Coordinates of N, CA and C in Angstrom, one line a residue:
X1 N -15.3 -14.2 17.4 CA -15.2 -13.8 16.1 C -13.9 -14.2 15.4
X2 N -14.0 -14.8 14.2 CA -12.8 -15.2 13.5 C -12.0 -14.0 13.1
X3 N -10.7 -14.0 13.1 CA -9.9 -12.8 12.6 C -10.2 -12.6 11.1
X4 N -10.2 -11.3 10.8 CA -10.4 -10.8 9.5 C -9.1 -10.8 8.7
X5 N -9.2 -11.1 7.4 CA -8.1 -10.8 6.5 C -8.6 -9.6 5.7
X6 N -8.0 -8.4 5.9 CA -8.5 -7.2 5.4 C -7.7 -6.7 4.2
X7 N -8.3 -6.5 3.1 CA -7.7 -6.0 1.8 C -8.1 -4.6 1.7
X8 N -7.2 -3.7 1.9 CA -7.5 -2.2 1.8 C -7.3 -1.7 0.4
X9 N -8.4 -1.2 -0.1 CA -8.4 -0.7 -1.5 C -8.5 -1.8 -2.5
X10 N -9.0 -2.9 -2.1 CA -9.1 -4.1 -3.1 C -10.1 -3.8 -4.2
X11 N -9.9 -4.4 -5.3 CA -10.8 -4.3 -6.4 C -11.4 -5.6 -6.9
X12 N -10.9 -6.7 -6.4 CA -11.5 -8.0 -6.7 C -11.6 -8.9 -5.5
X13 N -12.7 -9.6 -5.5 CA -13.0 -10.5 -4.4 C -12.0 -11.7 -4.4
X14 N -11.6 -12.1 -3.2 CA -10.7 -13.3 -3.0 C -11.2 -14.0 -1.8
X15 N -11.4 -15.3 -1.9 CA -12.0 -16.1 -0.8 C -11.2 -15.9 0.5
X16 N -12.0 -15.6 1.5 CA -11.4 -15.4 2.8 C -11.0 -13.9 3.1
X17 N -11.0 -13.1 2.1 CA -10.6 -11.7 2.3 C -11.8 -10.8 2.3
X18 N -11.7 -9.7 3.1 CA -12.7 -8.7 3.1 C -12.1 -7.3 2.7
X19 N -12.9 -6.6 1.9 CA -12.4 -5.4 1.3 C -12.9 -4.2 2.0
X20 N -11.9 -3.3 2.3 CA -12.2 -1.9 2.8 C -11.9 -1.0 1.7
X21 N -12.8 -0.1 1.4 CA -12.5 0.9 0.3 C -13.3 2.2 0.6
X22 N -12.8 3.3 0.2 CA -13.5 4.6 0.4 C -14.6 4.8 -0.7
X23 N -14.5 4.0 -1.8 CA -15.5 4.1 -2.8 C -16.4 2.8 -2.8
X24 N -17.7 3.0 -2.7 CA -18.6 1.8 -2.7 C -18.6 1.1 -4.0
X25 N -18.7 -0.2 -3.9 CA -18.9 -1.1 -5.1 C -19.4 -2.4 -4.7
X26 N -19.7 -3.3 -5.6 CA -20.2 -4.6 -5.3 C -19.2 -5.5 -4.5
X27 N -17.9 -5.2 -4.6 CA -16.9 -6.0 -3.9 C -16.5 -5.5 -2.6
X28 N -17.0 -4.3 -2.2 CA -16.6 -3.7 -0.9 C -17.4 -4.2 0.2
X29 N -16.7 -4.7 1.2 CA -17.4 -5.2 2.5 C -17.5 -4.1 3.5
X30 N -16.5 -3.3 3.6 CA -16.5 -2.2 4.6 C -16.2 -0.9 3.9
X31 N -17.1 0.1 4.0 CA -16.9 1.4 3.4 C -16.2 2.3 4.4
X32 N -15.1 2.9 4.0 CA -14.5 3.8 4.9 C -13.1 4.1 4.4
X33 N -12.4 5.0 5.1 CA -11.1 5.5 4.8 C -10.1 4.6 5.6
X34 N -8.9 4.3 5.0 CA -7.9 3.5 5.7 C -7.3 4.3 6.8
X35 N -7.5 5.7 6.8 CA -7.0 6.5 7.9 C -7.9 6.6 9.1
X36 N -9.1 6.0 9.0 CA -10.1 5.9 10.1 C -10.6 4.5 10.2
X37 N -10.0 3.7 11.0 CA -10.3 2.3 11.2 C -11.2 2.1 12.5
X38 N -11.9 3.2 12.9 CA -12.7 3.1 14.1 C -13.8 2.1 14.1
X39 N -14.2 1.7 12.9 CA -15.2 0.7 12.8 C -14.7 -0.7 13.1
X40 N -13.4 -0.9 13.3 CA -12.8 -2.2 13.6 C -12.3 -2.2 15.0
X41 N -12.7 -3.3 15.8 CA -12.1 -3.5 17.1 C -10.7 -3.8 17.1
X42 N -10.0 -3.6 18.3 CA -8.6 -3.9 18.4 C -8.4 -5.4 18.1
X43 N -7.2 -5.7 17.5 CA -6.7 -7.0 17.3 C -7.8 -7.9 16.6
X44 N -8.5 -7.4 15.6 CA -9.5 -8.2 14.9 C -9.0 -8.8 13.6
X45 N -7.8 -8.4 13.2 CA -7.3 -8.9 11.9 C -6.1 -9.8 12.0
X46 N -6.0 -10.8 11.3 CA -4.8 -11.7 11.2 C -3.9 -11.2 10.1
X47 N -4.5 -10.6 9.1 CA -3.7 -10.1 8.0 C -4.3 -8.8 7.4
X48 N -3.4 -7.9 7.0 CA -3.9 -6.7 6.3 C -3.0 -6.6 5.1
X49 N -3.7 -6.4 3.9 CA -3.0 -6.2 2.7 C -3.4 -4.9 2.1
X50 N -2.4 -4.1 1.6 CA -2.6 -2.8 1.2 C -1.6 -2.5 0.0
X51 N -2.2 -2.5 -1.2 CA -1.3 -2.3 -2.4 C -1.6 -1.0 -3.1
X52 N -0.5 -0.2 -3.2 CA -0.5 1.1 -3.8 C -1.7 2.0 -3.3
X53 N -1.7 2.1 -2.0 CA -2.7 3.0 -1.3 C -1.9 4.0 -0.5
X54 N -0.9 3.6 0.3 CA -0.2 4.6 1.2 C 0.4 5.8 0.6
X55 N 0.8 5.7 -0.7 CA 1.3 6.9 -1.3 C 0.3 8.0 -1.6
X56 N -1.0 7.7 -1.4 CA -2.0 8.6 -1.6 C -2.3 9.4 -0.3
X57 N -1.6 9.1 0.8 CA -1.8 9.7 2.1 C -0.7 10.7 2.4
X58 N -1.1 11.8 3.1 CA -0.2 12.8 3.4 C 0.9 12.4 4.5
X59 N 2.1 12.8 4.3 CA 3.1 12.5 5.3 C 3.1 13.4 6.5
X60 N 2.1 14.3 6.6 CA 2.0 15.2 7.7 C 0.9 14.7 8.7
X61 N 0.9 13.4 9.0 CA 0.1 12.9 10.1 C -0.9 11.8 9.6
X62 N -1.4 11.9 8.4 CA -2.3 11.0 7.8 C -1.7 9.6 7.7
X63 N -0.5 9.5 7.2 CA 0.2 8.2 7.0 C 0.5 7.6 8.4
X64 N 0.9 8.4 9.3 CA 1.2 7.9 10.7 C 0.0 7.4 11.4
X65 N -1.1 8.1 11.3 CA -2.4 7.7 11.9 C -2.8 6.4 11.3
X66 N -2.7 6.2 10.0 CA -3.1 5.0 9.3 C -2.3 3.8 9.7
X67 N -1.0 4.0 9.8 CA -0.1 2.8 10.2 C -0.4 2.5 11.7
X68 N -0.6 3.5 12.5 CA -1.0 3.2 13.9 C -2.3 2.4 14.0
X69 N -3.2 2.8 13.1 CA -4.5 2.1 13.0 C -4.3 0.6 12.6
X70 N -3.5 0.4 11.6 CA -3.2 -0.9 11.2 C -2.6 -1.7 12.3
X71 N -1.7 -1.1 13.1 CA -1.1 -1.8 14.2 C -2.1 -2.2 15.3
X72 N -3.1 -1.3 15.5 CA -4.1 -1.5 16.5 C -5.0 -2.6 16.1
X73 N -5.4 -2.7 14.9 CA -6.4 -3.8 14.5 C -5.8 -5.1 14.2
X74 N -4.4 -5.2 14.1 CA -3.8 -6.5 13.8 C -3.6 -7.2 15.1
X75 N -3.7 -8.5 15.1 CA -3.4 -9.4 16.2 C -1.9 -9.3 16.4
X76 N -1.5 -9.6 17.7 CA 0.0 -9.7 17.9 C 0.7 -10.6 17.0
X77 N 0.1 -11.6 16.5 CA 0.7 -12.6 15.6 C 0.4 -12.3 14.2
X78 N -0.2 -11.1 13.9 CA -0.7 -10.8 12.6 C 0.4 -10.4 11.6
X79 N 0.0 -10.1 10.4 CA 1.0 -9.7 9.4 C 0.4 -8.6 8.5
X80 N 1.2 -7.6 8.3 CA 0.9 -6.5 7.5 C 1.7 -6.6 6.2
X81 N 1.0 -6.6 5.1 CA 1.6 -6.7 3.7 C 1.3 -5.4 3.0
X82 N 2.4 -4.7 2.6 CA 2.2 -3.4 2.0 C 3.0 -3.4 0.7
X83 N 2.4 -2.8 -0.3 CA 3.1 -2.6 -1.6 C 2.9 -1.1 -1.9
X84 N 4.0 -0.4 -2.3 CA 4.0 1.0 -2.7 C 4.9 1.2 -3.9
X85 N 4.7 2.2 -4.7 CA 5.7 2.5 -5.7 C 7.1 2.7 -5.1
X86 N 8.1 2.1 -5.6 CA 9.4 2.3 -5.1 C 10.0 3.5 -5.8
X87 N 10.1 4.6 -5.0 CA 10.5 5.9 -5.6 C 12.0 5.8 -6.1
X88 N 12.8 5.0 -5.4 CA 14.2 4.9 -5.8 C 14.3 4.3 -7.2
X89 N 13.5 3.2 -7.4 CA 13.5 2.6 -8.7 C 12.9 3.4 -9.8
X90 N 11.8 4.1 -9.5 CA 11.1 4.9 -10.5 C 12.0 6.1 -10.9
X91 N 12.8 6.7 -9.9 CA 13.7 7.8 -10.2 C 14.8 7.3 -11.1
X92 N 15.3 6.1 -10.9 CA 16.4 5.5 -11.7 C 15.9 5.4 -13.2
X93 N 14.6 4.8 -13.3 CA 14.1 4.6 -14.6 C 13.9 6.0 -15.3
X94 N 13.3 6.9 -14.5 CA 13.0 8.3 -15.1 C 14.3 9.0 -15.6
X95 N 15.4 8.8 -14.9 CA 16.6 9.5 -15.3 C 17.4 8.7 -16.4
X96 N 16.9 7.6 -16.8 CA 17.6 6.9 -17.9 C 17.6 7.7 -19.2
X97 N 18.8 7.9 -19.7 CA 19.0 8.6 -20.9 C 18.3 7.9 -22.2
X98 N 18.1 6.6 -22.0 CA 17.5 5.9 -23.2 C 16.0 6.2 -23.3
X99 N 15.3 6.7 -22.3 CA 13.9 6.9 -22.4 C 13.5 8.1 -23.3
X100 N 12.5 7.9 -24.0 CA 11.9 9.0 -24.8 C 11.0 9.8 -23.9
X101 N 10.6 11.0 -24.4 CA 9.8 11.9 -23.5 C 8.5 11.3 -23.1
X102 N 7.8 10.6 -24.0 CA 6.6 10.0 -23.7 C 6.8 8.9 -22.6
X103 N 7.9 8.2 -22.6 CA 8.2 7.2 -21.6 C 8.5 7.9 -20.3
X104 N 9.2 9.0 -20.3 CA 9.5 9.7 -19.1 C 8.2 10.2 -18.5
X105 N 7.3 10.7 -19.3 CA 6.0 11.2 -18.9 C 5.2 10.0 -18.2
X106 N 5.2 8.8 -18.8 CA 4.6 7.7 -18.2 C 5.1 7.4 -16.8
X107 N 6.4 7.4 -16.6 CA 7.1 7.2 -15.3 C 6.7 8.3 -14.3
X108 N 6.7 9.5 -14.8 CA 6.3 10.7 -14.0 C 4.9 10.5 -13.4
X109 N 4.0 10.0 -14.2 CA 2.6 9.7 -13.7 C 2.6 8.7 -12.6
X110 N 3.6 7.7 -12.7 CA 3.6 6.7 -11.6 C 4.2 7.3 -10.4
X111 N 5.0 8.3 -10.5 CA 5.6 9.0 -9.3 C 4.6 9.9 -8.6
X112 N 3.9 10.7 -9.4 CA 2.9 11.7 -8.9 C 1.5 11.3 -8.9
X113 N 1.2 10.1 -9.5 CA -0.2 9.7 -9.6 C -0.7 10.1 -11.0
X114 N -1.7 9.3 -11.5 CA -2.3 9.6 -12.8 C -3.1 10.9 -12.8
X115 N -3.6 11.3 -11.7 CA -4.3 12.5 -11.5 C -5.6 12.6 -12.4
X116 N -6.2 11.4 -12.6 CA -7.4 11.4 -13.4 C -8.7 11.7 -12.6
X117 N -8.6 11.6 -11.2 CA -9.7 12.1 -10.4 C -9.1 12.5 -9.0
X118 N -9.9 12.9 -8.1 CA -9.5 13.5 -6.8 C -8.7 12.5 -6.0
X119 N -8.8 11.2 -6.2 CA -8.2 10.2 -5.4 C -6.8 9.8 -6.0
X120 N -6.5 10.2 -7.3 CA -5.4 9.7 -8.0 C -4.2 10.6 -7.9
X121 N -3.8 11.1 -6.7 CA -2.7 11.9 -6.5 C -1.8 11.2 -5.5
X122 N -0.5 11.2 -5.7 CA 0.5 10.7 -4.7 C 1.0 11.8 -3.9
X123 N 0.9 11.6 -2.6 CA 1.3 12.7 -1.6 C 2.6 12.3 -0.9
X124 N 3.0 11.0 -0.9 CA 4.2 10.5 -0.2 C 5.0 9.6 -1.1
X125 N 6.3 9.7 -1.1 CA 7.1 8.7 -1.8 C 7.9 7.9 -0.9
X126 N 8.2 6.6 -1.3 CA 8.8 5.7 -0.4 C 10.0 5.0 -1.1
X127 N 11.0 4.8 -0.3 CA 12.0 3.7 -0.6 C 12.0 2.8 0.7
X128 N 12.8 1.8 0.7 CA 12.8 0.9 1.8 C 13.0 1.6 3.1
X129 N 14.1 2.4 3.2 CA 14.5 3.1 4.4 C 13.4 4.0 4.9
X130 N 12.7 4.7 4.1 CA 11.6 5.6 4.6 C 10.4 4.8 5.1
X131 N 10.0 3.8 4.3 CA 8.8 3.0 4.7 C 9.1 2.3 6.0
X132 N 10.3 1.7 6.1 CA 10.7 1.0 7.4 C 10.7 2.0 8.6
X133 N 11.1 3.2 8.4 CA 11.1 4.2 9.4 C 9.7 4.4 9.9
X134 N 8.7 4.7 9.0 CA 7.4 4.9 9.3 C 6.8 3.7 10.0
X135 N 7.1 2.5 9.6 CA 6.5 1.3 10.2 C 7.0 1.1 11.6
X136 N 8.3 1.2 11.8 CA 8.9 1.0 13.1 C 8.4 2.1 14.1
X137 N 8.3 3.3 13.6 CA 7.7 4.4 14.5 C 6.3 4.1 14.9
X138 N 5.6 3.3 14.1 CA 4.2 2.9 14.4 C 4.1 1.6 15.1
X139 N 5.2 1.0 15.6 CA 5.2 -0.2 16.4 C 5.4 -1.5 15.7
X140 N 5.7 -1.4 14.4 CA 5.9 -2.7 13.6 C 7.4 -3.2 13.8
X141 N 7.5 -4.5 13.7 CA 8.8 -5.1 13.8 C 9.0 -6.0 12.5
X142 N 10.2 -6.5 12.4 CA 10.6 -7.5 11.4 C 10.1 -7.0 10.0
X143 N 10.5 -5.8 9.7 CA 10.1 -5.2 8.4 C 11.0 -5.8 7.3
X144 N 10.4 -6.6 6.4 CA 11.2 -7.3 5.4 C 10.7 -7.1 4.0
X145 N 11.6 -7.0 3.0 CA 11.2 -6.9 1.6 C 10.8 -8.3 1.2
X146 N 9.9 -8.3 0.2 CA 9.5 -9.6 -0.5 C 9.3 -9.3 -1.9
X147 N 9.7 -10.2 -2.8 CA 9.5 -10.0 -4.2 C 8.0 -10.0 -4.6
X148 N 7.3 -10.9 -4.0 CA 5.9 -11.1 -4.4 C 5.1 -11.6 -3.2
X149 N 3.8 -11.2 -3.1 CA 2.9 -11.8 -2.1 C 2.2 -13.0 -2.6
X150 N 2.1 -13.1 -3.9 CA 1.4 -14.2 -4.5 C -0.1 -14.3 -4.0
X151 N -0.7 -13.2 -3.9 CA -2.1 -13.1 -3.4 C -3.1 -12.6 -4.5
X152 N -2.8 -11.4 -5.0 CA -3.8 -10.8 -5.9 C -3.0 -10.4 -7.2
X153 N -3.8 -10.2 -8.2 CA -3.3 -9.8 -9.5 C -3.4 -8.2 -9.5
X154 N -2.4 -7.6 -9.0 CA -2.5 -6.1 -8.8 C -1.1 -5.5 -9.1
X155 N -1.0 -4.2 -8.7 CA 0.2 -3.4 -9.1 C 1.4 -3.8 -8.2
X156 N 1.2 -4.7 -7.3 CA 2.4 -5.2 -6.5 C 3.4 -6.0 -7.4
X157 N 2.8 -6.4 -8.5 CA 3.6 -7.2 -9.5 C 4.0 -6.4 -10.7
X158 N 3.7 -5.2 -10.8 CA 3.9 -4.4 -12.0 C 5.3 -4.2 -12.4
X159 N 5.6 -4.4 -13.7 CA 6.9 -4.1 -14.2 C 6.8 -3.0 -15.2
X160 N 7.7 -2.0 -15.2 CA 7.8 -0.9 -16.2 C 9.1 -1.0 -16.8
X161 N 9.1 -1.1 -18.2 CA 10.4 -1.1 -18.9 C 11.3 -2.2 -18.4
X162 N 10.7 -3.3 -18.0 CA 11.5 -4.5 -17.5 C 11.9 -4.4 -16.0
X163 N 11.4 -3.4 -15.3 CA 11.8 -3.2 -13.9 C 10.6 -3.4 -13.0
X164 N 10.7 -4.2 -11.9 CA 9.6 -4.3 -10.9 C 9.6 -2.9 -10.2
X165 N 8.5 -2.2 -10.2 CA 8.5 -0.9 -9.6 C 7.9 -0.8 -8.2
X166 N 7.5 -1.9 -7.7 CA 6.8 -1.9 -6.4 C 7.8 -2.3 -5.3
X167 N 7.7 -1.6 -4.2 CA 8.4 -2.0 -2.9 C 7.4 -2.8 -2.1
X168 N 7.6 -4.1 -2.0 CA 6.7 -5.0 -1.3 C 7.3 -5.4 0.1
X169 N 6.5 -5.1 1.1 CA 7.0 -5.2 2.5 C 6.1 -6.1 3.3
X170 N 6.6 -6.9 4.2 CA 5.9 -7.7 5.2 C 6.4 -7.2 6.5
X171 N 5.5 -6.9 7.4 CA 5.9 -6.5 8.8 C 4.9 -7.1 9.8
X172 N 5.4 -7.2 11.0 CA 4.6 -7.8 12.1 C 4.5 -6.8 13.2
X173 N 3.4 -6.8 14.0 CA 3.2 -5.9 15.1 C 4.2 -6.1 16.2

């Protein structure tokens, strides 16, 4: 079997990538939760891409289980690419005295989730230090920041009031 390139929570097809999502749609290849990767055998993925998903997981075990699952299904030479809202940057923007109340509300929604449905709540916040801690505790090495993955047109590239708000990380098993 050729190794998979797995896009968790993806919304658009990209050649060579397979999408895992908890909500079924025409672009979804695998239906399921990122916290339960039991449908995938060990070391079946060469790459895992996950943009603005991990913040929706609880820091009381769900996040750890998910990252351990990523580690299990990645090949030893694989690569994990994660993008999450950078809480440090969002807090700096939020605390800016130049922002008007509607702008602060906009940033607040990015911190806590838009809360438009049951899936749109943020349960965990990250800066580099916190995310690196979770990743290394789950067996990942070489945890590095990157400005851009240059893969998908998604929130990993999002700028708010001129600031890139995503923490983009590449790690290896």
